[in-house]
PDB file of C-alpha atoms in Angstrom:
ATOM      1  CA  MET A   1     -25.543  66.200  -4.807  1.00 53.00           C
ATOM      2  CA  ARG A   2     -23.554  65.169  -7.641  1.00 58.00           C
ATOM      3  CA  ASN A   3     -23.361  61.829  -9.000  1.00 57.00           C
ATOM      4  CA  LEU A   4     -19.758  60.510  -8.265  1.00 59.00           C
ATOM      5  CA  ARG A   5     -18.691  57.748 -10.080  1.00 64.00           C
ATOM      6  CA  ARG A   6     -16.120  55.832  -8.262  1.00 68.00           C
ATOM      7  CA  ASN A   7     -13.882  53.606  -9.899  1.00 70.00           C
ATOM      8  CA  ALA A   8     -13.187  50.486  -8.057  1.00 69.00           C
ATOM      9  CA  PRO A   9      -9.182  49.982  -7.245  1.00 72.00           C
ATOM     10  CA  THR A  10      -7.974  47.525  -9.663  1.00 72.00           C
ATOM     11  CA  VAL A  11      -4.856  45.519  -9.723  1.00 69.00           C
ATOM     12  CA  ASN A  12      -2.893  45.628 -12.734  1.00 72.00           C
ATOM     13  CA  ALA A  13      -2.334  41.829 -13.683  1.00 69.00           C
ATOM     14  CA  GLY A  14      -0.826  42.272 -17.065  1.00 70.00           C
ATOM     15  CA  SER A  15       2.606  41.335 -15.677  1.00 79.00           C
ATOM     16  CA  MET A  16       1.383  38.160 -13.640  1.00 81.00           C
ATOM     17  CA  ALA A  17       1.558  36.013 -16.589  1.00 82.00           C
ATOM     18  CA  ASP A  18       5.074  37.143 -17.265  1.00 84.00           C
ATOM     19  CA  ILE A  19       5.903  36.433 -13.596  1.00 86.00           C
ATOM     20  CA  ALA A  20       4.173  32.988 -13.816  1.00 88.00           C
ATOM     21  CA  PHE A  21       6.095  32.211 -16.950  1.00 89.00           C
ATOM     22  CA  LEU A  22       9.527  33.138 -15.318  1.00 89.00           C
ATOM     23  CA  LEU A  23       8.785  31.025 -12.212  1.00 90.00           C
ATOM     24  CA  LEU A  24       7.902  28.172 -14.516  1.00 91.00           C
ATOM     25  CA  ILE A  25      11.079  28.479 -16.422  1.00 91.00           C
ATOM     26  CA  PHE A  26      12.976  28.735 -12.995  1.00 89.00           C
ATOM     27  CA  PHE A  27      11.603  25.539 -11.927  1.00 87.00           C
ATOM     28  CA  LEU A  28      12.223  23.644 -14.972  1.00 86.00           C
ATOM     29  CA  VAL A  29      15.763  24.594 -15.222  1.00 87.00           C
ATOM     30  CA  THR A  30      16.588  24.063 -11.551  1.00 88.00           C
ATOM     31  CA  THR A  31      14.670  20.736 -10.996  1.00 84.00           C
ATOM     32  CA  THR A  32      16.666  17.392 -11.346  1.00 81.00           C
ATOM     33  CA  ILE A  33      14.820  14.547 -12.730  1.00 76.00           C
ATOM     34  CA  SER A  34      15.820  11.401 -11.329  1.00 75.00           C
ATOM     35  CA  ALA A  35      16.475   8.847 -14.126  1.00 72.00           C
ATOM     36  CA  ASP A  36      15.015   5.454 -13.537  1.00 69.00           C
ATOM     37  CA  LYS A  37      17.552   2.555 -14.050  1.00 70.00           C
ATOM     38  CA  GLY A  38      16.344  -0.662 -15.266  1.00 69.00           C
ATOM     39  CA  ILE A  39      17.764  -4.054 -14.691  1.00 69.00           C
ATOM     40  CA  LEU A  40      21.309  -4.537 -16.163  1.00 70.00           C
ATOM     41  CA  ARG A  41      21.185  -7.427 -18.506  1.00 69.00           C
ATOM     42  CA  LYS A  42      23.465  -8.317 -21.273  1.00 69.00           C
ATOM     43  CA  LEU A  43      21.632 -10.014 -24.090  1.00 68.00           C
ATOM     44  CA  PRO A  44      23.190 -12.833 -25.987  1.00 69.00           C
ATOM     45  CA  ASN A  45      24.896 -12.556 -29.199  1.00 74.00           C
ATOM     46  CA  LYS A  46      22.907 -13.335 -32.452  1.00 78.00           C
ATOM     47  CA  CYS A  47      23.606 -16.757 -33.752  1.00 77.00           C
ATOM     48  CA  VAL A  48      25.341 -16.331 -37.178  1.00 77.00           C
ATOM     49  CA  GLU A  49      26.714 -19.974 -37.725  1.00 78.00           C
ATOM     50  CA  PRO A  50      24.607 -22.940 -37.660  1.00 73.00           C
ATOM     51  CA  PRO A  51      23.689 -24.872 -35.297  1.00 76.00           C
ATOM     52  CA  CYS A  52      21.714 -22.156 -33.659  1.00 75.00           C
ATOM     53  CA  ASP A  53      19.795 -24.525 -31.336  1.00 78.00           C
ATOM     54  CA  ILE A  54      21.571 -27.029 -28.924  1.00 77.00           C
ATOM     55  CA  THR A  55      20.077 -29.473 -26.830  1.00 79.00           C
ATOM     56  CA  ILE A  56      20.070 -28.846 -23.102  1.00 81.00           C
ATOM     57  CA  ASN A  57      20.163 -31.452 -20.336  1.00 83.00           C
ATOM     58  CA  ASP A  58      16.997 -30.930 -18.250  1.00 86.00           C
ATOM     59  CA  ARG A  59      18.875 -31.143 -15.115  1.00 86.00           C
ATOM     60  CA  ASN A  60      20.664 -27.996 -16.072  1.00 89.00           C
ATOM     61  CA  ILE A  61      17.654 -26.013 -16.184  1.00 89.00           C
ATOM     62  CA  LEU A  62      16.004 -24.837 -13.010  1.00 91.00           C
ATOM     63  CA  LYS A  63      12.553 -23.533 -13.735  1.00 92.00           C
ATOM     64  CA  VAL A  64      11.229 -20.633 -11.306  1.00 93.00           C
ATOM     65  CA  PHE A  65       7.622 -19.408 -11.654  1.00 92.00           C
ATOM     66  CA  VAL A  66       6.023 -16.516 -10.007  1.00 92.00           C
ATOM     67  CA  ASN A  67       2.222 -16.964 -10.061  1.00 89.00           C
ATOM     68  CA  LYS A  68      -0.356 -14.276  -9.939  1.00 88.00           C
ATOM     69  CA  GLU A  69      -0.607 -14.591  -6.127  1.00 91.00           C
ATOM     70  CA  ASN A  70       3.179 -13.669  -6.012  1.00 91.00           C
ATOM     71  CA  LYS A  71       3.993 -17.164  -4.864  1.00 92.00           C
ATOM     72  CA  ILE A  72       7.375 -18.657  -6.081  1.00 92.00           C
ATOM     73  CA  MET A  73       7.576 -22.054  -7.443  1.00 93.00           C
ATOM     74  CA  ILE A  74      10.385 -24.167  -8.118  1.00 91.00           C
ATOM     75  CA  GLU A  75       9.989 -27.006 -10.861  1.00 86.00           C
ATOM     76  CA  ASP A  76       6.411 -26.414 -11.192  1.00 74.00           C
ATOM     77  CA  ASP A  77       5.549 -27.937  -7.776  1.00 79.00           C
ATOM     78  CA  ALA A  78       7.530 -26.668  -4.720  1.00 83.00           C
ATOM     79  CA  ILE A  79       6.206 -23.407  -3.310  1.00 90.00           C
ATOM     80  CA  ILE A  80       9.144 -21.514  -1.598  1.00 91.00           C
ATOM     81  CA  GLU A  81       9.594 -18.060   0.117  1.00 93.00           C
ATOM     82  CA  LEU A  82      11.525 -15.366  -1.476  1.00 91.00           C
ATOM     83  CA  SER A  83      14.102 -15.677   1.246  1.00 92.00           C
ATOM     84  CA  GLU A  84      14.885 -19.335   0.336  1.00 92.00           C
ATOM     85  CA  LEU A  85      15.546 -18.773  -3.421  1.00 92.00           C
ATOM     86  CA  LYS A  86      19.047 -17.336  -3.232  1.00 93.00           C
ATOM     87  CA  ASP A  87      20.296 -20.586  -1.326  1.00 93.00           C
ATOM     88  CA  ILE A  88      18.269 -22.930  -3.872  1.00 91.00           C
ATOM     89  CA  LEU A  89      19.920 -21.002  -6.709  1.00 92.00           C
ATOM     90  CA  ILE A  90      23.356 -21.310  -5.292  1.00 91.00           C
ATOM     91  CA  ASN A  91      22.872 -25.031  -4.515  1.00 90.00           C
ATOM     92  CA  PHE A  92      21.693 -25.543  -8.135  1.00 90.00           C
ATOM     93  CA  ILE A  93      24.413 -23.555 -10.009  1.00 90.00           C
ATOM     94  CA  ASP A  94      27.450 -24.477  -7.710  1.00 88.00           C
ATOM     95  CA  ASN A  95      26.198 -28.405  -7.712  1.00 86.00           C
ATOM     96  CA  ASN A  96      29.261 -30.072  -9.748  1.00 80.00           C
ATOM     97  CA  GLY A  97      27.094 -32.897 -11.007  1.00 79.00           C
ATOM     98  CA  GLU A  98      29.661 -33.838 -13.642  1.00 80.00           C
ATOM     99  CA  LYS A  99      32.483 -33.892 -10.859  1.00 81.00           C
ATOM    100  CA  THR A 100      34.710 -31.945 -13.247  1.00 82.00           C
ATOM    101  CA  CYS A 101      34.602 -28.689 -11.695  1.00 81.00           C
ATOM    102  CA  ASP A 102      37.426 -28.241  -9.235  1.00 83.00           C
ATOM    103  CA  TYR A 103      36.400 -24.824  -7.721  1.00 84.00           C
ATOM    104  CA  CYS A 104      32.719 -26.003  -6.966  1.00 83.00           C
ATOM    105  CA  ASN A 105      31.533 -26.599  -3.604  1.00 81.00           C
ATOM    106  CA  GLY A 106      28.172 -28.228  -4.633  1.00 78.00           C
ATOM    107  CA  LYS A 107      26.704 -31.506  -3.254  1.00 83.00           C
ATOM    108  CA  GLN A 108      26.890 -33.114  -6.533  1.00 81.00           C
ATOM    109  CA  LEU A 109      23.180 -34.119  -6.764  1.00 80.00           C
ATOM    110  CA  LEU A 110      21.761 -35.830  -9.840  1.00 76.00           C
ATOM    111  CA  THR A 111      18.979 -33.206  -9.928  1.00 78.00           C
ATOM    112  CA  SER A 112      20.822 -30.285 -10.228  1.00 81.00           C
ATOM    113  CA  SER A 113      23.154 -28.791 -12.826  1.00 85.00           C
ATOM    114  CA  ASP A 114      26.274 -30.466 -14.170  1.00 85.00           C
ATOM    115  CA  LYS A 115      28.515 -27.360 -13.657  1.00 86.00           C
ATOM    116  CA  PRO A 116      28.046 -23.666 -13.533  1.00 88.00           C
ATOM    117  CA  SER A 117      28.733 -23.037 -17.095  1.00 87.00           C
ATOM    118  CA  GLU A 118      25.720 -25.130 -18.035  1.00 88.00           C
ATOM    119  CA  ALA A 119      23.503 -24.151 -15.290  1.00 90.00           C
ATOM    120  CA  ILE A 120      20.200 -22.181 -16.647  1.00 90.00           C
ATOM    121  CA  ILE A 121      17.656 -20.189 -14.467  1.00 92.00           C
ATOM    122  CA  SER A 122      14.603 -20.234 -16.242  1.00 91.00           C
ATOM    123  CA  LEU A 123      12.212 -17.571 -14.794  1.00 91.00           C
ATOM    124  CA  LYS A 124       8.609 -17.240 -15.898  1.00 90.00           C
ATOM    125  CA  HIS A 125       5.987 -15.057 -14.358  1.00 89.00           C
ATOM    126  CA  ASP A 126       2.195 -14.715 -14.832  1.00 88.00           C
ATOM    127  CA  ALA A 127       0.848 -11.673 -16.445  1.00 87.00           C
ATOM    128  CA  GLN A 128      -0.855 -10.583 -13.108  1.00 89.00           C
ATOM    129  CA  THR A 129       2.424 -11.027 -11.126  1.00 89.00           C
ATOM    130  CA  ASN A 130       3.154  -7.918  -8.972  1.00 89.00           C
ATOM    131  CA  TYR A 131       6.106  -6.130 -10.521  1.00 88.00           C
ATOM    132  CA  GLY A 132       7.842  -5.651  -7.307  1.00 91.00           C
ATOM    133  CA  MET A 133       7.729  -9.442  -6.722  1.00 92.00           C
ATOM    134  CA  PHE A 134       9.240  -9.800 -10.166  1.00 90.00           C
ATOM    135  CA  ILE A 135      11.812  -7.589  -9.359  1.00 90.00           C
ATOM    136  CA  SER A 136      12.494  -9.056  -6.056  1.00 93.00           C
ATOM    137  CA  VAL A 137      13.059 -12.444  -7.501  1.00 93.00           C
ATOM    138  CA  GLN A 138      15.472 -11.004 -10.306  1.00 91.00           C
ATOM    139  CA  ASP A 139      17.349  -9.427  -7.151  1.00 92.00           C
ATOM    140  CA  GLU A 140      17.835 -12.791  -5.601  1.00 93.00           C
ATOM    141  CA  VAL A 141      18.997 -14.284  -8.856  1.00 93.00           C
ATOM    142  CA  SER A 142      21.546 -11.517  -9.013  1.00 92.00           C
ATOM    143  CA  LYS A 143      22.635 -11.939  -5.350  1.00 93.00           C
ATOM    144  CA  ALA A 144      23.075 -15.673  -5.804  1.00 94.00           C
ATOM    145  CA  TYR A 145      25.591 -15.048  -8.755  1.00 93.00           C
ATOM    146  CA  LEU A 146      27.284 -12.393  -6.817  1.00 92.00           C
ATOM    147  CA  GLU A 147      27.793 -14.603  -3.891  1.00 93.00           C
ATOM    148  CA  LEU A 148      29.171 -17.276  -5.925  1.00 92.00           C
ATOM    149  CA  ARG A 149      31.532 -15.026  -7.889  1.00 92.00           C
ATOM    150  CA  THR A 150      32.657 -13.101  -4.708  1.00 93.00           C
ATOM    151  CA  ALA A 151      33.663 -16.640  -3.172  1.00 92.00           C
ATOM    152  CA  TYR A 152      35.546 -17.580  -6.324  1.00 91.00           C
ATOM    153  CA  ALA A 153      37.179 -14.353  -6.480  1.00 91.00           C
ATOM    154  CA  LYS A 154      38.294 -14.681  -2.944  1.00 92.00           C
ATOM    155  CA  SER A 155      39.479 -18.339  -3.141  1.00 90.00           C
ATOM    156  CA  VAL A 156      41.444 -17.819  -6.468  1.00 89.00           C
ATOM    157  CA  PHE A 157      42.741 -14.243  -6.248  1.00 90.00           C
ATOM    158  CA  ASN A 158      42.242 -13.645  -2.651  1.00 92.00           C
ATOM    159  CA  LYS A 159      40.601 -10.178  -3.571  1.00 89.00           C
ATOM    160  CA  THR A 160      37.009  -8.836  -3.490  1.00 88.00           C
ATOM    161  CA  PRO A 161      35.188  -8.435  -6.893  1.00 85.00           C
ATOM    162  CA  GLU A 162      35.957  -4.450  -6.628  1.00 88.00           C
ATOM    163  CA  GLU A 163      39.762  -5.271  -6.363  1.00 89.00           C
ATOM    164  CA  LEU A 164      39.937  -7.492  -9.482  1.00 88.00           C
ATOM    165  CA  SER A 165      41.595  -6.603 -12.807  1.00 90.00           C
ATOM    166  CA  LYS A 166      39.715  -6.669 -15.864  1.00 91.00           C
ATOM    167  CA  ASP A 167      41.239 -10.179 -16.830  1.00 93.00           C
ATOM    168  CA  GLU A 168      40.649 -11.473 -13.465  1.00 91.00           C
ATOM    169  CA  LEU A 169      36.868 -10.341 -13.567  1.00 91.00           C
ATOM    170  CA  GLU A 170      36.472 -11.976 -16.956  1.00 92.00           C
ATOM    171  CA  GLN A 171      37.865 -15.089 -15.559  1.00 92.00           C
ATOM    172  CA  VAL A 172      35.332 -15.059 -12.684  1.00 91.00           C
ATOM    173  CA  LYS A 173      32.449 -14.127 -15.184  1.00 91.00           C
ATOM    174  CA  LYS A 174      33.568 -17.228 -17.216  1.00 92.00           C
ATOM    175  CA  ALA A 175      33.628 -19.546 -13.896  1.00 91.00           C
ATOM    176  CA  TYR A 176      29.990 -18.544 -12.964  1.00 92.00           C
ATOM    177  CA  PRO A 177      28.390 -17.151 -16.371  1.00 91.00           C
ATOM    178  CA  PHE A 178      25.019 -15.556 -15.564  1.00 90.00           C
ATOM    179  CA  ILE A 179      22.661 -17.477 -17.627  1.00 89.00           C
ATOM    180  CA  LEU A 180      18.982 -16.109 -17.348  1.00 88.00           C
ATOM    181  CA  SER A 181      16.215 -17.299 -19.526  1.00 87.00           C
ATOM    182  CA  GLU A 182      13.107 -15.425 -19.396  1.00 86.00           C
ATOM    183  CA  VAL A 183      10.129 -17.087 -20.525  1.00 83.00           C
ATOM    184  CA  LYS A 184       7.655 -14.748 -22.627  1.00 76.00           C
ATOM    185  CA  VAL A 185       4.294 -14.148 -20.703  1.00 78.00           C
ATOM    186  CA  GLU A 186       1.157 -15.057 -22.596  1.00 68.00           C
ATOM    187  CA  ARG A 187      -1.668 -12.663 -21.913  1.00 69.00           C
ATOM    188  CA  ASN A 188      -5.305 -13.953 -22.171  1.00 63.00           C
TER     189      ASN A 188
END
C-alpha cells in the first residue's frame, strides 16, 4: 500500500479580517451615540467694577445640605424629605418679607427672604452624597422656580411660559431670578 498523505481540509481565513473590519466600520458609522446633557446653568458675569463683594442679609439665604446618607437638611437642623423641598423653596422665595413685592403670594415671614430678587438658595453636599440624589435636589430647585415663573406669567401676561415673547420672558426671569449658590465640597 502506498502511503497517502491526506491534506486536512482548511478554510481560507485570509478574508475574515477584511470582513470583520468592514463590519466594525459599518457599526461605527450607523450607531448613534447619545449625548449626555448636563445641568443648564448660567454662570454669573465676572465682576469688573468694585465693590465685588456685597453684604447679604442672612434671612435671604436658604441653606440646603445633602449629607452622605442622602438626607436633606434645611438651615443645618431640619431634616426633610425630597418631596417637601419644592414647597419649602417656593415659600422661601415668594415670601415678600419687605412687603414691597406686589406680585408675591408669600406669608411675609421674618425668617424667609425679603423678595424674590434677593432670595438665594445655597446648596451644599457631602463628598459621598449619591449623585442621583444631588441631581434630584437640583431638579426640585428648578421645579420651584418653574412653578413660580409659570404662575407669574399666567397672572401678568395670561400666558404659559412657552407662549411668552422674548421680552416677556426676560421680565418673568427678572421677577424670579434663579439664584443658586453651590458650596465647594471639601474632600478629606
